[in-house]
């Protein structure tokens, strides 16, 4: 087993997660089995109770763990499925240590950060890489943050335990360009590395985030002051078009070979590079569509990160450029707001919580249903479609979800029975992977191509089964159900070219080289709808005109 630790310095949001994910992708091309995990220094047990404005989306794993969005990057770039063992926070660490102290596991000793907290962190490092050749661990936050110090100390101890040939330290840092001086500055990187060395960690590789090229003189300077070889000073500039260019950019810098050399591995490069084909399809699409994403956190790129990436994957699968129009659901509630939906080839309503913007989302679902525009509802997006259908097709006045109205006239969306007595908010929803049986002949069955699938969930509310028969009589198709509990998982509409809602979160299982079937089908349907709209209607022909002329000729011959 080999171990790689990725730290960050100077500022946050430098792209440590993407760096770790892209490196994992390159190592997989070398035939190695890779696992990636994230250690976050915050005191929350997990991000499940954090606002998207604070932390971006919550990424749900197969086993129901609510994790940082970086784990989404890890799963999208590499082939391994992660578990709750691959996500650790200070909150989890201190909770585990205190529980052990209460049980008497420490035999009356004074419980301290060193060794008890650091030992707990090291145990998770050992556990996270089961059945893998290489375990990459990203440390969240910035070097020098007080809450991150126990993690860095645990890494130092761990490297000492396993030996120098089995561990590599990669430090992602910033080399800013100062316009006033007209030059790149290396001092922030020098100071950041100095902080690490004070702790006892000497990085082996520096990934230098910059928006200007690093010339040989700058690389030499960074090498000298940071005590790393010149070849280990990696230039990492913003990619031009897509994050999926990053593996190729790092490969061009020789990062994968450098890491293999550090770890004493000799795996040869792959003949076929899947990332070249992915980037080629992104840069040279044959078609183009525009998709409206209607949500309440629309101004935040990271709030719907996996949704946006899954749309990109579906574009790759359909050889299609996808323009995403982000629409704030509250804007649709304003007078004349529906004009924002004009010109769209498809409408997607993602998951969310709370009643803000709900009526705008319902308006979007109604617009898609009536205009026959492809509609894709995810989690809350399914519930929105059911509420709209109940109100405007079944004429159930006051139909709503008990999440938005505690006592609606028609609770077509209701809290799940086992959720009604739940008090704690953290990790108490219906979380993780659940089975869905698909109805033959439906859009869902056609997209998946199988009779049964498993999808990840994160919700407390479900379609109220008391209204299912009425919804079906009105023209709604229940195309997917959970066989164990008879819960509605997927809905469609009769007579609509492509209208589908799923209670699950399919965006958590999509990859750039293997788009999720529902996303791929949605973009395919949107492309078909655009082509149909662009095709002029055929002129009506007079079917009886030719026979009439023939009859006249025959009559004339008879007269002659």
mmCIF file with all atom_site columns, C-alpha atoms in Angstrom, residues 479-553:
data_model
loop_
_atom_site.group_PDB
_atom_site.id
_atom_site.type_symbol
_atom_site.label_atom_id
_atom_site.label_alt_id
_atom_site.label_comp_id
_atom_site.label_asym_id
_atom_site.label_entity_id
_atom_site.label_seq_id
_atom_site.pdbx_PDB_ins_code
_atom_site.Cartn_x
_atom_site.Cartn_y
_atom_site.Cartn_z
_atom_site.occupancy
_atom_site.B_iso_or_equiv
_atom_site.pdbx_formal_charge
_atom_site.auth_seq_id
_atom_site.auth_comp_id
_atom_site.auth_asym_id
_atom_site.auth_atom_id
_atom_site.pdbx_PDB_model_num
ATOM 1  C CA . UNK A 1 479 ? -42.671 3.842  -13.794 1.00 0.00 ? 479 UNK A CA 1
ATOM 2  C CA . UNK A 1 480 ? -40.488 2.998  -10.794 1.00 0.00 ? 480 UNK A CA 1
ATOM 3  C CA . UNK A 1 481 ? -41.267 1.786  -7.269  1.00 0.00 ? 481 UNK A CA 1
ATOM 4  C CA . UNK A 1 482 ? -39.315 0.519  -4.303  1.00 0.00 ? 482 UNK A CA 1
ATOM 5  C CA . UNK A 1 483 ? -40.399 -3.156 -4.180  1.00 0.00 ? 483 UNK A CA 1
ATOM 6  C CA . UNK A 1 484 ? -39.889 -3.589 -0.445  1.00 0.00 ? 484 UNK A CA 1
ATOM 7  C CA . UNK A 1 485 ? -42.033 -0.646 0.660   1.00 0.00 ? 485 UNK A CA 1
ATOM 8  C CA . UNK A 1 486 ? -44.069 0.193  -2.455  1.00 0.00 ? 486 UNK A CA 1
ATOM 9  C CA . UNK A 1 487 ? -42.770 3.761  -2.468  1.00 0.00 ? 487 UNK A CA 1
ATOM 10 C CA . UNK A 1 488 ? -43.038 5.816  -5.643  1.00 0.00 ? 488 UNK A CA 1
ATOM 11 C CA . UNK A 1 489 ? -39.555 6.276  -7.113  1.00 0.00 ? 489 UNK A CA 1
ATOM 12 C CA . UNK A 1 490 ? -40.125 7.476  -10.709 1.00 0.00 ? 490 UNK A CA 1
ATOM 13 C CA . UNK A 1 491 ? -43.092 9.184  -12.407 1.00 0.00 ? 491 UNK A CA 1
ATOM 14 C CA . UNK A 1 492 ? -43.876 9.981  -16.046 1.00 0.00 ? 492 UNK A CA 1
ATOM 15 C CA . UNK A 1 493 ? -46.810 11.459 -17.987 1.00 0.00 ? 493 UNK A CA 1
ATOM 16 C CA . UNK A 1 494 ? -48.911 9.887  -20.714 1.00 0.00 ? 494 UNK A CA 1
ATOM 17 C CA . UNK A 1 495 ? -48.937 11.812 -23.973 1.00 0.00 ? 495 UNK A CA 1
ATOM 18 C CA . UNK A 1 496 ? -45.808 13.817 -23.177 1.00 0.00 ? 496 UNK A CA 1
ATOM 19 C CA . UNK A 1 497 ? -42.681 13.212 -25.295 1.00 0.00 ? 497 UNK A CA 1
ATOM 20 C CA . UNK A 1 498 ? -40.360 13.148 -22.253 1.00 0.00 ? 498 UNK A CA 1
ATOM 21 C CA . UNK A 1 499 ? -41.516 14.043 -18.742 1.00 0.00 ? 499 UNK A CA 1
ATOM 22 C CA . UNK A 1 500 ? -39.825 12.209 -15.866 1.00 0.00 ? 500 UNK A CA 1
ATOM 23 C CA . UNK A 1 501 ? -39.299 12.748 -12.160 1.00 0.00 ? 501 UNK A CA 1
ATOM 24 C CA . UNK A 1 502 ? -37.211 10.620 -9.824  1.00 0.00 ? 502 UNK A CA 1
ATOM 25 C CA . UNK A 1 503 ? -37.190 10.611 -6.042  1.00 0.00 ? 503 UNK A CA 1
ATOM 26 C CA . UNK A 1 504 ? -33.528 9.624  -6.117  1.00 0.00 ? 504 UNK A CA 1
ATOM 27 C CA . UNK A 1 505 ? -30.373 11.607 -6.884  1.00 0.00 ? 505 UNK A CA 1
ATOM 28 C CA . UNK A 1 506 ? -28.988 10.052 -10.092 1.00 0.00 ? 506 UNK A CA 1
ATOM 29 C CA . UNK A 1 507 ? -26.395 12.830 -10.332 1.00 0.00 ? 507 UNK A CA 1
ATOM 30 C CA . UNK A 1 508 ? -24.350 11.000 -7.690  1.00 0.00 ? 508 UNK A CA 1
ATOM 31 C CA . UNK A 1 509 ? -23.647 8.094  -10.062 1.00 0.00 ? 509 UNK A CA 1
ATOM 32 C CA . UNK A 1 510 ? -22.708 9.878  -13.277 1.00 0.00 ? 510 UNK A CA 1
ATOM 33 C CA . UNK A 1 511 ? -19.204 9.939  -14.761 1.00 0.00 ? 511 UNK A CA 1
ATOM 34 C CA . UNK A 1 512 ? -17.707 11.775 -17.754 1.00 0.00 ? 512 UNK A CA 1
ATOM 35 C CA . UNK A 1 513 ? -17.025 8.508  -19.574 1.00 0.00 ? 513 UNK A CA 1
ATOM 36 C CA . UNK A 1 514 ? -20.301 6.931  -18.462 1.00 0.00 ? 514 UNK A CA 1
ATOM 37 C CA . UNK A 1 515 ? -23.173 9.399  -18.274 1.00 0.00 ? 515 UNK A CA 1
ATOM 38 C CA . UNK A 1 516 ? -26.090 8.455  -16.054 1.00 0.00 ? 516 UNK A CA 1
ATOM 39 C CA . UNK A 1 517 ? -28.836 6.877  -18.210 1.00 0.00 ? 517 UNK A CA 1
ATOM 40 C CA . UNK A 1 518 ? -31.566 9.316  -17.114 1.00 0.00 ? 518 UNK A CA 1
ATOM 41 C CA . UNK A 1 519 ? -29.403 12.389 -17.729 1.00 0.00 ? 519 UNK A CA 1
ATOM 42 C CA . UNK A 1 520 ? -28.321 11.013 -21.112 1.00 0.00 ? 520 UNK A CA 1
ATOM 43 C CA . UNK A 1 521 ? -31.953 10.298 -22.050 1.00 0.00 ? 521 UNK A CA 1
ATOM 44 C CA . UNK A 1 522 ? -33.049 13.785 -20.915 1.00 0.00 ? 522 UNK A CA 1
ATOM 45 C CA . UNK A 1 523 ? -30.448 15.567 -23.033 1.00 0.00 ? 523 UNK A CA 1
ATOM 46 C CA . UNK A 1 524 ? -31.227 13.225 -25.934 1.00 0.00 ? 524 UNK A CA 1
ATOM 47 C CA . UNK A 1 525 ? -34.939 14.086 -25.640 1.00 0.00 ? 525 UNK A CA 1
ATOM 48 C CA . UNK A 1 526 ? -34.135 17.813 -25.426 1.00 0.00 ? 526 UNK A CA 1
ATOM 49 C CA . UNK A 1 527 ? -32.043 17.545 -28.582 1.00 0.00 ? 527 UNK A CA 1
ATOM 50 C CA . UNK A 1 528 ? -34.886 15.733 -30.336 1.00 0.00 ? 528 UNK A CA 1
ATOM 51 C CA . UNK A 1 529 ? -37.364 18.412 -29.201 1.00 0.00 ? 529 UNK A CA 1
ATOM 52 C CA . UNK A 1 530 ? -35.097 21.149 -30.557 1.00 0.00 ? 530 UNK A CA 1
ATOM 53 C CA . UNK A 1 531 ? -34.819 19.429 -33.934 1.00 0.00 ? 531 UNK A CA 1
ATOM 54 C CA . UNK A 1 532 ? -38.571 18.978 -34.098 1.00 0.00 ? 532 UNK A CA 1
ATOM 55 C CA . UNK A 1 533 ? -39.185 22.632 -33.260 1.00 0.00 ? 533 UNK A CA 1
ATOM 56 C CA . UNK A 1 534 ? -36.740 23.700 -35.973 1.00 0.00 ? 534 UNK A CA 1
ATOM 57 C CA . UNK A 1 535 ? -38.357 21.502 -38.639 1.00 0.00 ? 535 UNK A CA 1
ATOM 58 C CA . UNK A 1 536 ? -40.977 23.458 -40.622 1.00 0.00 ? 536 UNK A CA 1
ATOM 59 C CA . UNK A 1 537 ? -44.369 21.752 -40.893 1.00 0.00 ? 537 UNK A CA 1
ATOM 60 C CA . UNK A 1 538 ? -45.008 19.947 -44.151 1.00 0.00 ? 538 UNK A CA 1
ATOM 61 C CA . UNK A 1 539 ? -47.349 21.615 -46.625 1.00 0.00 ? 539 UNK A CA 1
ATOM 62 C CA . UNK A 1 540 ? -50.655 19.831 -47.039 1.00 0.00 ? 540 UNK A CA 1
ATOM 63 C CA . UNK A 1 541 ? -51.007 18.079 -50.443 1.00 0.00 ? 541 UNK A CA 1
ATOM 64 C CA . UNK A 1 542 ? -54.192 17.657 -52.433 1.00 0.00 ? 542 UNK A CA 1
ATOM 65 C CA . UNK A 1 543 ? -54.401 13.898 -52.503 1.00 0.00 ? 543 UNK A CA 1
ATOM 66 C CA . UNK A 1 544 ? -57.302 13.705 -54.980 1.00 0.00 ? 544 UNK A CA 1
ATOM 67 C CA . UNK A 1 545 ? -55.970 16.190 -57.518 1.00 0.00 ? 545 UNK A CA 1
ATOM 68 C CA . UNK A 1 546 ? -53.973 13.687 -59.616 1.00 0.00 ? 546 UNK A CA 1
ATOM 69 C CA . UNK A 1 547 ? -56.732 11.072 -59.867 1.00 0.00 ? 547 UNK A CA 1
ATOM 70 C CA . UNK A 1 548 ? -59.175 13.815 -60.885 1.00 0.00 ? 548 UNK A CA 1
ATOM 71 C CA . UNK A 1 549 ? -56.928 14.891 -63.797 1.00 0.00 ? 549 UNK A CA 1
ATOM 72 C CA . UNK A 1 550 ? -56.536 11.266 -64.848 1.00 0.00 ? 550 UNK A CA 1
ATOM 73 C CA . UNK A 1 551 ? -60.301 10.895 -64.928 1.00 0.00 ? 551 UNK A CA 1
ATOM 74 C CA . UNK A 1 552 ? -60.601 13.975 -67.119 1.00 0.00 ? 552 UNK A CA 1
ATOM 75 C CA . UNK A 1 553 ? -58.075 12.551 -69.616 1.00 0.00 ? 553 UNK A CA 1
#
